[in-house]
Protein backbone atom coordinates (compact mmCIF):
# COMPACT_ATOMS: atom_id res chain seq x y z
CA UNK A 1 0.00 0.00 0.00
CA UNK A 2 1.39 3.36 -1.04
CA UNK A 3 1.64 6.00 1.67
CA UNK A 4 -0.51 9.11 1.26
CA UNK A 5 2.48 11.27 2.25
CA UNK A 6 4.45 9.93 -0.70
CA UNK A 7 1.56 10.64 -3.05
CA UNK A 8 1.17 14.20 -1.74
CA UNK A 9 4.92 14.81 -2.06
CA UNK A 10 4.83 13.55 -5.66
CA UNK A 11 1.85 15.79 -6.41
CA UNK A 12 3.65 18.81 -5.00
CA UNK A 13 6.56 18.31 -7.41
CA UNK A 14 9.02 16.22 -5.37
CA UNK A 15 10.78 14.33 -8.16
CA UNK A 16 12.35 11.74 -5.83
CA UNK A 17 8.95 11.00 -4.28
CA UNK A 18 7.43 10.59 -7.73
CA UNK A 19 10.18 8.18 -8.82
CA UNK A 20 9.78 6.19 -5.58
CA UNK A 21 6.02 6.10 -6.11
CA UNK A 22 6.39 4.84 -9.69
CA UNK A 23 8.83 2.14 -8.55
CA UNK A 24 6.39 0.99 -5.88
CA UNK A 25 3.52 0.55 -8.34
CA UNK A 26 5.35 -0.71 -11.43
CA UNK A 27 5.13 -4.40 -10.45
CA UNK A 28 1.37 -4.21 -9.88
CA UNK A 29 0.88 -2.28 -13.11
CA UNK A 30 2.85 -4.88 -15.11
CA UNK A 31 1.02 -7.77 -13.44
CA UNK A 32 -2.37 -6.34 -14.41
CA UNK A 33 -1.22 -5.61 -17.95
CA UNK A 34 0.21 -9.10 -18.38
CA UNK A 35 -2.91 -10.84 -17.07
CA UNK A 36 -5.12 -8.84 -19.41
CA UNK A 37 -2.92 -8.96 -22.51
CA UNK A 38 -1.09 -12.30 -22.00
CA UNK A 39 1.91 -11.10 -23.94
CA UNK A 40 5.09 -9.92 -22.28
CA UNK A 41 5.98 -7.27 -24.85
CA UNK A 42 2.45 -5.84 -24.96
CA UNK A 43 2.34 -5.86 -21.15
CA UNK A 44 5.66 -4.02 -20.97
CA UNK A 45 4.41 -1.44 -23.48
CA UNK A 46 1.11 -0.99 -21.63
CA UNK A 47 2.92 -0.75 -18.28
CA UNK A 48 5.26 1.89 -19.59
CA UNK A 49 2.38 3.86 -21.05
CA UNK A 50 0.46 3.58 -17.77
CA UNK A 51 3.45 4.71 -15.69
CA UNK A 52 3.97 7.68 -18.02
CA UNK A 53 0.30 8.56 -17.64
CA UNK A 54 0.57 8.34 -13.83
CA UNK A 55 3.70 10.52 -14.04
CA UNK A 56 1.97 13.17 -16.12
CA UNK A 57 -1.43 13.01 -14.38
CA UNK A 58 -0.38 12.64 -10.73
CA UNK A 59 -1.56 16.20 -10.13
CA UNK A 60 -5.10 15.27 -11.15
CA UNK A 61 -5.36 12.41 -8.64
CA UNK A 62 -7.94 13.22 -5.97
CA UNK A 63 -8.01 11.39 -2.67
CA UNK A 64 -11.71 10.59 -2.94
CA UNK A 65 -10.66 7.44 -4.86
CA UNK A 66 -8.06 4.99 -3.57
CA UNK A 67 -4.72 5.46 -5.29
CA UNK A 68 -4.47 1.82 -6.32
CA UNK A 69 -7.90 1.92 -8.01
CA UNK A 70 -6.94 5.14 -9.80
CA UNK A 71 -3.76 3.49 -11.11
CA UNK A 72 -5.58 0.26 -12.02
CA UNK A 73 -8.18 2.23 -13.95
CA UNK A 74 -5.38 3.80 -15.98
CA UNK A 75 -3.62 0.51 -16.77
CA UNK A 76 -6.88 -1.36 -17.43
CA UNK A 77 -8.08 1.27 -19.88
CA UNK A 78 -4.75 1.22 -21.70
CA UNK A 79 -4.86 -2.59 -21.91
CA UNK A 80 -8.43 -2.59 -23.18
CA UNK A 81 -7.45 -0.09 -25.88
CA UNK A 82 -4.41 -2.21 -26.82
CA UNK A 83 -6.46 -5.39 -26.85
CA UNK A 84 -8.99 -3.82 -29.21
CA UNK A 85 -6.24 -2.70 -31.59
CA UNK A 86 -4.33 -5.99 -31.78
CA UNK A 87 -5.23 -9.62 -32.03
CA UNK A 88 -3.89 -11.81 -29.22
CA UNK A 89 -0.77 -13.86 -29.96
CA UNK A 90 0.61 -16.93 -28.25
CA UNK A 91 4.20 -16.99 -27.07
CA UNK A 92 6.17 -20.17 -27.76
CA UNK A 93 7.97 -19.63 -24.44
CA UNK A 94 4.71 -20.18 -22.55
CA UNK A 95 4.58 -23.78 -23.72
CA UNK A 96 7.98 -24.95 -22.54
CA UNK A 97 7.83 -27.51 -19.76
CA UNK A 98 10.64 -27.58 -17.22
CA UNK A 99 10.65 -30.36 -14.65
CA UNK A 100 12.28 -29.75 -11.31
CA UNK A 101 11.62 -33.14 -9.77
CA UNK A 102 11.48 -36.24 -11.97
CA UNK A 103 9.25 -37.98 -9.40
CA UNK A 104 6.43 -35.48 -9.96
CA UNK A 105 6.48 -35.23 -13.75
CA UNK A 106 2.86 -36.32 -14.15
CA UNK A 107 1.64 -33.80 -11.56
CA UNK A 108 3.68 -31.00 -13.18
CA UNK A 109 2.33 -31.85 -16.63
CA UNK A 110 -1.25 -31.89 -15.34
CA UNK A 111 -0.82 -28.61 -13.45
CA UNK A 112 0.75 -27.03 -16.55
CA UNK A 113 -2.24 -28.12 -18.63
CA UNK A 114 -4.63 -26.86 -15.93
CA UNK A 115 -2.93 -23.46 -15.92
CA UNK A 116 -3.11 -23.37 -19.73
CA UNK A 117 -6.77 -24.39 -19.68
CA UNK A 118 -7.58 -21.66 -17.16
CA UNK A 119 -5.60 -19.05 -19.10
CA UNK A 120 -7.28 -20.05 -22.37
CA UNK A 121 -10.71 -19.99 -20.73
CA UNK A 122 -10.04 -16.50 -19.34
CA UNK A 123 -8.78 -15.37 -22.76
CA UNK A 124 -12.03 -16.52 -24.35
CA UNK A 125 -14.17 -14.44 -22.01
CA UNK A 126 -15.65 -11.21 -23.34
CA UNK A 127 -13.39 -8.27 -22.57
CA UNK A 128 -15.49 -6.85 -19.71
CA UNK A 129 -15.74 -10.26 -18.02
CA UNK A 130 -12.02 -10.95 -18.44
CA UNK A 131 -11.16 -7.58 -16.89
CA UNK A 132 -13.26 -8.11 -13.75
CA UNK A 133 -11.85 -11.64 -13.33
CA UNK A 134 -8.28 -10.30 -13.55
CA UNK A 135 -8.95 -7.51 -11.07
CA UNK A 136 -10.85 -9.72 -8.61
CA UNK A 137 -8.87 -12.95 -8.60
CA UNK A 138 -5.42 -12.00 -9.84
CA UNK A 139 -5.14 -8.51 -8.31
CA UNK A 140 -7.33 -9.27 -5.27
CA UNK A 141 -9.52 -6.18 -5.66
CA UNK A 142 -12.76 -5.92 -3.70
CA UNK A 143 -16.03 -5.51 -5.59
CA UNK A 144 -16.12 -1.83 -4.63
CA UNK A 145 -12.55 -1.29 -5.83
CA UNK A 146 -13.39 -2.92 -9.17
CA UNK A 147 -16.48 -0.72 -9.49
CA UNK A 148 -14.36 2.38 -8.79
CA UNK A 149 -11.57 1.26 -11.11
CA UNK A 150 -13.87 0.53 -14.06
CA UNK A 151 -16.37 3.27 -13.27
CA UNK A 152 -19.22 0.73 -13.12
CA UNK A 153 -22.12 0.31 -10.70
CA UNK A 154 -21.43 -2.28 -7.98
CA UNK A 155 -24.28 -4.52 -9.16
CA UNK A 156 -22.86 -4.54 -12.68
CA UNK A 157 -19.51 -5.72 -11.32
CA UNK A 158 -21.25 -8.48 -9.36
CA UNK A 159 -23.21 -9.48 -12.45
CA UNK A 160 -20.09 -9.53 -14.65
CA UNK A 161 -18.25 -11.68 -12.10
CA UNK A 162 -21.18 -14.07 -11.76
CA UNK A 163 -21.46 -14.49 -15.52
CA UNK A 164 -17.70 -14.77 -15.98
CA UNK A 165 -17.49 -17.51 -13.34
CA UNK A 166 -20.33 -19.39 -15.05
CA UNK A 167 -18.59 -19.13 -18.41
CA UNK A 168 -15.28 -20.29 -16.91
CA UNK A 169 -16.99 -23.22 -15.22
CA UNK A 170 -18.62 -24.27 -18.49
CA UNK A 171 -15.34 -23.99 -20.39
CA UNK A 172 -13.41 -25.92 -17.76
CA UNK A 173 -15.89 -28.79 -17.41
CA UNK A 174 -13.82 -30.98 -19.72
CA UNK A 175 -10.86 -30.62 -17.40
CA UNK A 176 -12.99 -31.22 -14.32
CA UNK A 177 -14.21 -34.48 -15.84
CA UNK A 178 -10.61 -35.67 -16.04
CA UNK A 179 -9.81 -34.69 -19.61
CA UNK A 180 -6.86 -32.60 -20.62
CA UNK A 181 -7.18 -30.25 -23.55
CA UNK A 182 -3.45 -30.17 -24.38
Coordinates of C-alpha atoms in Angstrom, one line a residue, residues 7 9 12 17 21 30 36 40 53 57 64 67 71 76 91-92 124 127 141 144 147 173-174 178 181:
X7 CA 1.6 10.6 -3.1
X9 CA 4.9 14.8 -2.1
X12 CA 3.7 18.8 -5.0
X17 CA 8.9 11.0 -4.3
X21 CA 6.0 6.1 -6.1
X30 CA 2.8 -4.9 -15.1
X36 CA -5.1 -8.8 -19.4
X40 CA 5.1 -9.9 -22.3
X53 CA 0.3 8.6 -17.6
X57 CA -1.4 13.0 -14.4
X64 CA -11.7 10.6 -2.9
X67 CA -4.7 5.5 -5.3
X71 CA -3.8 3.5 -11.1
X76 CA -6.9 -1.4 -17.4
X91 CA 4.2 -17.0 -27.1
X92 CA 6.2 -20.2 -27.8
X124 CA -12.0 -16.5 -24.4
X127 CA -13.4 -8.3 -22.6
X141 CA -9.5 -6.2 -5.7
X144 CA -16.1 -1.8 -4.6
X147 CA -16.5 -0.7 -9.5
X173 CA -15.9 -28.8 -17.4
X174 CA -13.8 -31.0 -19.7
X178 CA -10.6 -35.7 -16.0
X181 CA -7.2 -30.2 -23.6

